[in-house]
PDB file of C-alpha atoms in Angstrom:
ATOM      1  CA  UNK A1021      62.018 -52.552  -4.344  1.00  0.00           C
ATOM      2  CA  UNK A1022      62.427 -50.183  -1.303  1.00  0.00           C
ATOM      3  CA  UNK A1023      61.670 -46.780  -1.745  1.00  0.00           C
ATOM      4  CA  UNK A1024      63.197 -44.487  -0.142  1.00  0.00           C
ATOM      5  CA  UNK A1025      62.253 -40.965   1.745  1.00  0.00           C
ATOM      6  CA  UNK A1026      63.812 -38.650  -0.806  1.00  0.00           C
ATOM      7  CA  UNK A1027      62.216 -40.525  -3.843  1.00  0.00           C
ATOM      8  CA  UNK A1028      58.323 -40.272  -1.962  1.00  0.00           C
ATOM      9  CA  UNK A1029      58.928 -36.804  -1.914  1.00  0.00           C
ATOM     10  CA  UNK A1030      59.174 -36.550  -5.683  1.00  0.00           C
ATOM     11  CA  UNK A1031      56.158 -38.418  -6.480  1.00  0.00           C
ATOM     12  CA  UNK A1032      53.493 -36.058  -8.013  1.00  0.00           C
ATOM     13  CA  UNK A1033      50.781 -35.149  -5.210  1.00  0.00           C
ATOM     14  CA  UNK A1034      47.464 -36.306  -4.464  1.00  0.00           C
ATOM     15  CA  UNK A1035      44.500 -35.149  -6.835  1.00  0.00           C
ATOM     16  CA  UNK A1036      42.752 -31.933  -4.252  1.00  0.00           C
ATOM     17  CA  UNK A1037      39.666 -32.690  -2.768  1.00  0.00           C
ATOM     18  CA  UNK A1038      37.331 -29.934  -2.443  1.00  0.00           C
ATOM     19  CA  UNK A1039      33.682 -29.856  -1.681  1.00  0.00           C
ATOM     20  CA  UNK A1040      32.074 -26.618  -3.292  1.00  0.00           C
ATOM     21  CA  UNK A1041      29.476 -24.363  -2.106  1.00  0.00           C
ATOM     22  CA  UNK A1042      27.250 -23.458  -5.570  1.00  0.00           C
ATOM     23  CA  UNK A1043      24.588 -20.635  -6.896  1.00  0.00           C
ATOM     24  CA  UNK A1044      25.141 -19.161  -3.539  1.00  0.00           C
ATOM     25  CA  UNK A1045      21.960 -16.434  -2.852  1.00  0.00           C
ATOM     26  CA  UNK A1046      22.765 -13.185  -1.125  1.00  0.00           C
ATOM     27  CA  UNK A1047      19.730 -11.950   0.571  1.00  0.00           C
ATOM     28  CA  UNK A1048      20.714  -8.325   1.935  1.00  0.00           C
ATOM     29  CA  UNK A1049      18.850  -7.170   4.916  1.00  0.00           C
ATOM     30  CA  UNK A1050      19.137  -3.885   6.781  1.00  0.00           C
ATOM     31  CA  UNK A1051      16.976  -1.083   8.763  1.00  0.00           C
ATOM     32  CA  UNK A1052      17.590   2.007   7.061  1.00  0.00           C
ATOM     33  CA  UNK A1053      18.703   5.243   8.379  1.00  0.00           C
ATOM     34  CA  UNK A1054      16.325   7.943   8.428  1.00  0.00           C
ATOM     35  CA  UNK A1055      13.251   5.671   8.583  1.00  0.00           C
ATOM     36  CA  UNK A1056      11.498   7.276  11.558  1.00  0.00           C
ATOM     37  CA  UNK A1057      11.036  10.448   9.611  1.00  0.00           C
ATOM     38  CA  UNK A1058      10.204   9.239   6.143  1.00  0.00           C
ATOM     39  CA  UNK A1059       7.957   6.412   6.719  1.00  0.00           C
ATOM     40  CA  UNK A1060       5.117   8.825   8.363  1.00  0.00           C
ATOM     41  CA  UNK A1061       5.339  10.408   5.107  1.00  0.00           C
ATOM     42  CA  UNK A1062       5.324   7.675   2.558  1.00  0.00           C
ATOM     43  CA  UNK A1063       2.757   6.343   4.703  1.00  0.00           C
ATOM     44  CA  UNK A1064       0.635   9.117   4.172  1.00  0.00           C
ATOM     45  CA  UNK A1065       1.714   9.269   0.446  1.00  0.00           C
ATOM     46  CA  UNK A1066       0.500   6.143  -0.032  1.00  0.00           C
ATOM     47  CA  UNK A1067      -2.695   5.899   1.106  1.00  0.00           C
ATOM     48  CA  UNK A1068      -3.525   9.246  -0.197  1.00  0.00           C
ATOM     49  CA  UNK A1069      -2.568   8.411  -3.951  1.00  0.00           C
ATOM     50  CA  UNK A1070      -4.430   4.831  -3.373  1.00  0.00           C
ATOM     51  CA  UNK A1071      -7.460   7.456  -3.532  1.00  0.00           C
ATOM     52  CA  UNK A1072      -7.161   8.159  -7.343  1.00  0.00           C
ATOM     53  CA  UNK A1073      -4.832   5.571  -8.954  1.00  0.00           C
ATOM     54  CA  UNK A1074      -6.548   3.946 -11.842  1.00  0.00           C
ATOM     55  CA  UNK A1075      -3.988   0.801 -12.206  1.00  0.00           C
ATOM     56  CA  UNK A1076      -3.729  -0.083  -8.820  1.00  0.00           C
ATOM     57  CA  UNK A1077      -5.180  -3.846  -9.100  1.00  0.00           C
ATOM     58  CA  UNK A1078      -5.137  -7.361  -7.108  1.00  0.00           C
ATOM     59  CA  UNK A1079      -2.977  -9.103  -9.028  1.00  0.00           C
ATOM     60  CA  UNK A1080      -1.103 -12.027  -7.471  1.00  0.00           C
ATOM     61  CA  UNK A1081      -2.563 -11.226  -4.351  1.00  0.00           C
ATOM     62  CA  UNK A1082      -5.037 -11.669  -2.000  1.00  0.00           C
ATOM     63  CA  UNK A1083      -6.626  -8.530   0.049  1.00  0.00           C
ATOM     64  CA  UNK A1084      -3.886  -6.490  -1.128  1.00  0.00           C
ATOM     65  CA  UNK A1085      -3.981  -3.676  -3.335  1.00  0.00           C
ATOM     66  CA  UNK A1086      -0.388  -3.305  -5.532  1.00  0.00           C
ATOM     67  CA  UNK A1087      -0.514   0.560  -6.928  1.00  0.00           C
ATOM     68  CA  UNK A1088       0.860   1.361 -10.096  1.00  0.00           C
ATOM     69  CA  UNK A1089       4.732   1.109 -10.535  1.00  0.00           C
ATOM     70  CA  UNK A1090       5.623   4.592 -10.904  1.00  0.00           C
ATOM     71  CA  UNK A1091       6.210   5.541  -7.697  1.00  0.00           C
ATOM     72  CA  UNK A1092       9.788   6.574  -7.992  1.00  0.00           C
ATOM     73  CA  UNK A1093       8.634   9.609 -10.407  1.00  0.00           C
ATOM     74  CA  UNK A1094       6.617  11.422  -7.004  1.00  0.00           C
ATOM     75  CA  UNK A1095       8.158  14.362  -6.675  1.00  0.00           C
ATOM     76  CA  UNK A1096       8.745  14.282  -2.633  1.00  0.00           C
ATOM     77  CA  UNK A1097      11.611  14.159  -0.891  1.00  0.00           C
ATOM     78  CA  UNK A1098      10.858  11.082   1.073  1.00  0.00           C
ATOM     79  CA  UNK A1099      10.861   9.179  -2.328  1.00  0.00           C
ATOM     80  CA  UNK A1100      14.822  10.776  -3.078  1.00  0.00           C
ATOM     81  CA  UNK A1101      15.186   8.720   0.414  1.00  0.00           C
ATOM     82  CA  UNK A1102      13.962   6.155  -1.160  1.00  0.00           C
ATOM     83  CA  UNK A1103      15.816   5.663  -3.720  1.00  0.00           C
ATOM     84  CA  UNK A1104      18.888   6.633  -1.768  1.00  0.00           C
ATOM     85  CA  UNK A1105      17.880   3.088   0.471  1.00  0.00           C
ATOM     86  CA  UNK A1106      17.092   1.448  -2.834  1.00  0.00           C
ATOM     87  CA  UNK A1107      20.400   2.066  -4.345  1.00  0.00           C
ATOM     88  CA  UNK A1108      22.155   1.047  -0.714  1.00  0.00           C
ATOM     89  CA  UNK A1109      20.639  -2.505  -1.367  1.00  0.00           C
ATOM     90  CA  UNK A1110      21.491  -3.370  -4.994  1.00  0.00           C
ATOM     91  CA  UNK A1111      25.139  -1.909  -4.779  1.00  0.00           C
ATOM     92  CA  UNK A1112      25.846  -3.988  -1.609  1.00  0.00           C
ATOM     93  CA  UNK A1113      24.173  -7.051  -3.567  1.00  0.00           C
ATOM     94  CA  UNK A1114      26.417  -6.353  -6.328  1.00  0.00           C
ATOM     95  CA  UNK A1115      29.848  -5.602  -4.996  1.00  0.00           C
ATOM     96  CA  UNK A1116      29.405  -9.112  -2.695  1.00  0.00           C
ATOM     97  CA  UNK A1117      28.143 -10.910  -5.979  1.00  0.00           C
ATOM     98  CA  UNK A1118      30.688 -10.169  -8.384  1.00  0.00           C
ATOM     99  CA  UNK A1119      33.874  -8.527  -6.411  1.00  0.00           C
ATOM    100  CA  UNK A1120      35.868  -6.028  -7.941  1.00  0.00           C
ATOM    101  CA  UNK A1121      34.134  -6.720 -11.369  1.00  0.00           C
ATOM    102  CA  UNK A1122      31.062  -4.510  -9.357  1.00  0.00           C
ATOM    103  CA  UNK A1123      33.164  -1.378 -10.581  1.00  0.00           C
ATOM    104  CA  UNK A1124      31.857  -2.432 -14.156  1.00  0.00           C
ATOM    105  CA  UNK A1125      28.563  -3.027 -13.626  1.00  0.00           C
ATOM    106  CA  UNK A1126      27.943  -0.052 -11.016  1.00  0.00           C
ATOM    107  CA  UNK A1127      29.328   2.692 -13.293  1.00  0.00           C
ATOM    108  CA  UNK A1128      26.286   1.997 -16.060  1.00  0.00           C
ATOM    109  CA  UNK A1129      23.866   3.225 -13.751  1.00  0.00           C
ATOM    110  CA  UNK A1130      20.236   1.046 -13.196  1.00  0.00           C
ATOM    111  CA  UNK A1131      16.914   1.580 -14.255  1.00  0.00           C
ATOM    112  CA  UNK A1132      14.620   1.038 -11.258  1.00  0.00           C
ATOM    113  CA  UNK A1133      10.958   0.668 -10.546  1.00  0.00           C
ATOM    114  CA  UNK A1134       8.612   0.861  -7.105  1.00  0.00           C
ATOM    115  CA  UNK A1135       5.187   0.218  -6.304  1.00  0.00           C
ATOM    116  CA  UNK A1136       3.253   0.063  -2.741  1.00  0.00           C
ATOM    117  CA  UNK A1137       1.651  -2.655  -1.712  1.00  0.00           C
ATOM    118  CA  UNK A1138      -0.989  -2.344   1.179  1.00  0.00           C
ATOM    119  CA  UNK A1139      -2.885  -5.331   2.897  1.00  0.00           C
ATOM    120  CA  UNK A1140      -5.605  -5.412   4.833  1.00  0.00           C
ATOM    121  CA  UNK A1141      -7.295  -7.859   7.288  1.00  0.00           C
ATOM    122  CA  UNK A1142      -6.141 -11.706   6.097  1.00  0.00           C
ATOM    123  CA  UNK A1143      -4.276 -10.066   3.380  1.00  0.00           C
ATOM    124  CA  UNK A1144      -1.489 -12.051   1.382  1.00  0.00           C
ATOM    125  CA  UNK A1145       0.727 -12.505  -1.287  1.00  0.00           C
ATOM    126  CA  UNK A1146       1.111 -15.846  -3.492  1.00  0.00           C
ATOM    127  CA  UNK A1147       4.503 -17.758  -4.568  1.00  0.00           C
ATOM    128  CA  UNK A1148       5.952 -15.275  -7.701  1.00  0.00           C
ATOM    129  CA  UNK A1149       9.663 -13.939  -9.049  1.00  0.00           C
ATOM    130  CA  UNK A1150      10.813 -10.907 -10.424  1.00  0.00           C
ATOM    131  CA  UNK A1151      11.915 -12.624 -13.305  1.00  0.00           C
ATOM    132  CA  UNK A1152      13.050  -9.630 -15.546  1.00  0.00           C
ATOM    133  CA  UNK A1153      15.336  -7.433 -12.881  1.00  0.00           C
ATOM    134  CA  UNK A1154      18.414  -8.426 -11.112  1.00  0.00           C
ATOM    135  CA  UNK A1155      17.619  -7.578  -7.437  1.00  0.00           C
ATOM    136  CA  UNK A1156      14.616  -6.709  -6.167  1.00  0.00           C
ATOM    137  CA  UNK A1157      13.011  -6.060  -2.830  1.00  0.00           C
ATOM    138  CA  UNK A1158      10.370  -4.488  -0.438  1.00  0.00           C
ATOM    139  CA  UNK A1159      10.892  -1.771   2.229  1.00  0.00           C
ATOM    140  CA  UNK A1160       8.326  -2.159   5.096  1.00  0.00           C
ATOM    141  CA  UNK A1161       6.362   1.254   5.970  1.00  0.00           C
ATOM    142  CA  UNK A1162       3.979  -0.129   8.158  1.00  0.00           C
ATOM    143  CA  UNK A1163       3.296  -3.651  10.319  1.00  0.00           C
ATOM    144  CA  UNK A1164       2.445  -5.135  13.201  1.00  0.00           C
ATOM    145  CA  UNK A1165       5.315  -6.305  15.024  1.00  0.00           C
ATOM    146  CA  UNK A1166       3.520  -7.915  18.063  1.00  0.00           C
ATOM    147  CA  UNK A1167       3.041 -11.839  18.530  1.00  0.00           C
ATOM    148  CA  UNK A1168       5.331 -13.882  16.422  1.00  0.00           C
ATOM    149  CA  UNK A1169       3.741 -17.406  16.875  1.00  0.00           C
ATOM    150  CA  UNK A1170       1.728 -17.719  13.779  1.00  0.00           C
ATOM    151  CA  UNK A1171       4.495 -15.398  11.601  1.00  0.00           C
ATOM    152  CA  UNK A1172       1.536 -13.660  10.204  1.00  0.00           C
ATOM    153  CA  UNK A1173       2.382 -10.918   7.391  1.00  0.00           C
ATOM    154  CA  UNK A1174       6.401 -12.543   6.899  1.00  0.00           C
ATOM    155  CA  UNK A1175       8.283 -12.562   3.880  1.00  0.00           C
ATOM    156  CA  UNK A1176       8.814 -15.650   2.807  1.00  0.00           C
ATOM    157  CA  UNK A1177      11.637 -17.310   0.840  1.00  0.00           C
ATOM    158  CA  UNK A1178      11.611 -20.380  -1.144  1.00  0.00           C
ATOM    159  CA  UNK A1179      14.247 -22.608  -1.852  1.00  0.00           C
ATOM    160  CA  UNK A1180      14.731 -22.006  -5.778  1.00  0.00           C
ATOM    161  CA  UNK A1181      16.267 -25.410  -6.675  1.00  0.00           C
ATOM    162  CA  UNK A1182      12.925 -27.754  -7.621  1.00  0.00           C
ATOM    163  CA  UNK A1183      15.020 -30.892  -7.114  1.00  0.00           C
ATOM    164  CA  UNK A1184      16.114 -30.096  -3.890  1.00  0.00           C
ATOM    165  CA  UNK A1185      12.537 -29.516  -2.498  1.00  0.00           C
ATOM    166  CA  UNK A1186      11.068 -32.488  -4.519  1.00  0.00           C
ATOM    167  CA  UNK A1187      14.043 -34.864  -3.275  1.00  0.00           C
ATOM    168  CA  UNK A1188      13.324 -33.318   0.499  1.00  0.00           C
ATOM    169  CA  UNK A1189      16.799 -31.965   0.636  1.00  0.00           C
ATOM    170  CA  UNK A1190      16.345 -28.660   1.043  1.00  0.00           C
ATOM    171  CA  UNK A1191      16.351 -26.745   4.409  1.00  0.00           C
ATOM    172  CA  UNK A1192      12.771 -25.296   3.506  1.00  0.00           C
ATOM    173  CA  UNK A1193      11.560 -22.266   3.613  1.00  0.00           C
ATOM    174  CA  UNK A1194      13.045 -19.003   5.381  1.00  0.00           C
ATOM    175  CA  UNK A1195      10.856 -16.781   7.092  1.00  0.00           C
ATOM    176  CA  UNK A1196      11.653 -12.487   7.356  1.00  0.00           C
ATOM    177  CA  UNK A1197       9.459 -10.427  10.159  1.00  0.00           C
ATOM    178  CA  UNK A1198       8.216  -7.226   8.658  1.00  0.00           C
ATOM    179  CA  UNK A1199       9.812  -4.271  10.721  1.00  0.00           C
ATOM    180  CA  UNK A1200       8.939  -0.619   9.729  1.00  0.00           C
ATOM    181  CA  UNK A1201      11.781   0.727   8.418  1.00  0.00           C
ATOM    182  CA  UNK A1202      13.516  -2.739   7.309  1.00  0.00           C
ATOM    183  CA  UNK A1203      14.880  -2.917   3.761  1.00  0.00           C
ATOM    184  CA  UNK A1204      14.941  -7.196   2.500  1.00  0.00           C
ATOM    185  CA  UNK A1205      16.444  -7.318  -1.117  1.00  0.00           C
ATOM    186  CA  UNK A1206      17.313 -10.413  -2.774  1.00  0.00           C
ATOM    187  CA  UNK A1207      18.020 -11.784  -6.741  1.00  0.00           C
ATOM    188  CA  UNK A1208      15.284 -11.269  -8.692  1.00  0.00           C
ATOM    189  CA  UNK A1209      14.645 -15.014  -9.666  1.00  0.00           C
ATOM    190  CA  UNK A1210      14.428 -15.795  -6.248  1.00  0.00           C
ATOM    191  CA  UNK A1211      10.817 -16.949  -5.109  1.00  0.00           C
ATOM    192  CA  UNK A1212       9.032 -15.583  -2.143  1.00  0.00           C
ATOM    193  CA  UNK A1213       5.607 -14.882  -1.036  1.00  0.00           C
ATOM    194  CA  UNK A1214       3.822 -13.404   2.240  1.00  0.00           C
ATOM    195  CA  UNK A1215       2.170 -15.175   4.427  1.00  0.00           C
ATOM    196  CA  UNK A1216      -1.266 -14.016   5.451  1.00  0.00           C
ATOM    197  CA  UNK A1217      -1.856 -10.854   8.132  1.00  0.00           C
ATOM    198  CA  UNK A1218      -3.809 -11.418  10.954  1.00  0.00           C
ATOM    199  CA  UNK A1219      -7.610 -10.980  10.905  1.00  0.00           C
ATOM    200  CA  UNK A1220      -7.581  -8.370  13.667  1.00  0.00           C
ATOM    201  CA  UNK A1221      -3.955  -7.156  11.740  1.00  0.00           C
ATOM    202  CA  UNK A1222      -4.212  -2.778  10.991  1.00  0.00           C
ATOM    203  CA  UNK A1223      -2.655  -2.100   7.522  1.00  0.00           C
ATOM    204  CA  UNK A1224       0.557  -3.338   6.658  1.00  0.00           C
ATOM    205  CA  UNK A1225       2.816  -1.590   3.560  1.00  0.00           C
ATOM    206  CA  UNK A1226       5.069  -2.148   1.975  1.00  0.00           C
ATOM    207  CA  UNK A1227       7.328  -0.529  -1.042  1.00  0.00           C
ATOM    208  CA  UNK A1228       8.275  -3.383  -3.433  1.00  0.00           C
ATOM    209  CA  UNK A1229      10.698  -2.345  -5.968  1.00  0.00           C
ATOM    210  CA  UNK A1230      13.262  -3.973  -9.105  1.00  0.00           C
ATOM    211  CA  UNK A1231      16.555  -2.357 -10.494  1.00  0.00           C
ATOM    212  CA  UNK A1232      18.009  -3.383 -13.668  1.00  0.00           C
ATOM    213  CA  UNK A1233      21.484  -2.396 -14.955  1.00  0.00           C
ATOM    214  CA  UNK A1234      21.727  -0.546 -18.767  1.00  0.00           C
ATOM    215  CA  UNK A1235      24.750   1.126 -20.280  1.00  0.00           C
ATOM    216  CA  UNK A1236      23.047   4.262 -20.874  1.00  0.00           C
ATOM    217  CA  UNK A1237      22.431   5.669 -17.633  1.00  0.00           C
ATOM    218  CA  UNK A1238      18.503   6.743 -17.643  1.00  0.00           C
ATOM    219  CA  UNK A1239      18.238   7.544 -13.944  1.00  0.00           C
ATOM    220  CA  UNK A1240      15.029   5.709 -11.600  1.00  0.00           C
ATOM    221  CA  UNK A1241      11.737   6.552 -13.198  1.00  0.00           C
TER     222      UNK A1241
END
């Protein structure tokens, strides 16, 4: 039987085809505004209270000292900066994660945490997650930002999907230079680690920090 043009065009259409791009991760990135006069200070803040705090331990890394994870109580103005840059990171993670559904979440207010880390010589940081916060990240104070070739002191991320990496079809591992001043925030569950400073390397540190959402506001402590 012939079919003709005006009976094809009633036929239903094709099934659509789409290929999807899944469990995208946002990994924000930004040098902060006001860095050149606060980082002196936090600097200095740092080291000094490395001096006399009794938790500040080894843990997960190698020739680097994590302090305790109270920083965000210091009563100094460079740590209302901050938290001002902290803030910056997890609202612009938010609002490009969920949309105009961030209105909901950002109106609870967070609970946040920071701690400094500072390596020395050959210092590093093994494969972890922040497992229990949404978005965390690390604001550099001080690094070395001379030769690239061996990437000593970078961030690095790992591809979170096991299968991918055990199958060999992942991209592998990206790789952030520590810049004074630079803010890297990511999901919390993502994992990353830091690959050793040089030998001959001055300190490097960095502010790590998490932020979880509540629905009773509590403020950063």
């Amino acid at each position: 039987m012939t079919q003709t043009v005006n009976e094809a065009t009633t036929l239903s259409p094709p099934p659509q085809r789409r290929v999807l791009q899944m469990w995208r991760t946002p990994i924000y990135q930004a040098d902060c505004p006001g860095a050149d006069e606060h980082l002196p200070l936090l600097r200095e803040l740092i080291l000094e209270a490395e001096k006399t705090d009794t938790q500040a331990a080894n843990f997960g890394g190698i020739d680097a000292i994590k302090s305790s994870q109270t920083m965000l109580t210091w009563d100094h103005p460079s740590i209302g900066w901050l938290k001002t840059q902290i803030m910056a990171a997890a609202t612009a993670l938010t609002n490009d994660t969920l949309g105009e559904a961030a209105a909901e979440i950002n109106s609870h207010g967070v609970k946040a945490e920071a701690w400094a880390v500072v390596y020395r010589s050959g210092g590093s940081l093994r494969p972890h997650t922040h497992h229990d916060s949404v978005w965390s990240g690390v604001l550099y104070v001080a690094a070395d930002t001379g030769d690239d070739a061996d990437e000593a002191g970078y961030l690095q991320m790992l591809d979170p999907r096991p299968a991918a990496v055990g199958r060999q079809a992942s991209p592998g591992v990206e790789r952030f230079k520590p810049v004074p001043g630079r803010m890297i925030a990511f999901p919390g569950w993502q994992p990353h680690s830091v690959r050793a400073t040089a030998s001959d390397s001055n300190l490097r540190i960095a502010i790590a920090w998490n932020v979880a959402y509540h629905e009773i506001w509590t403020g950063m402590s």
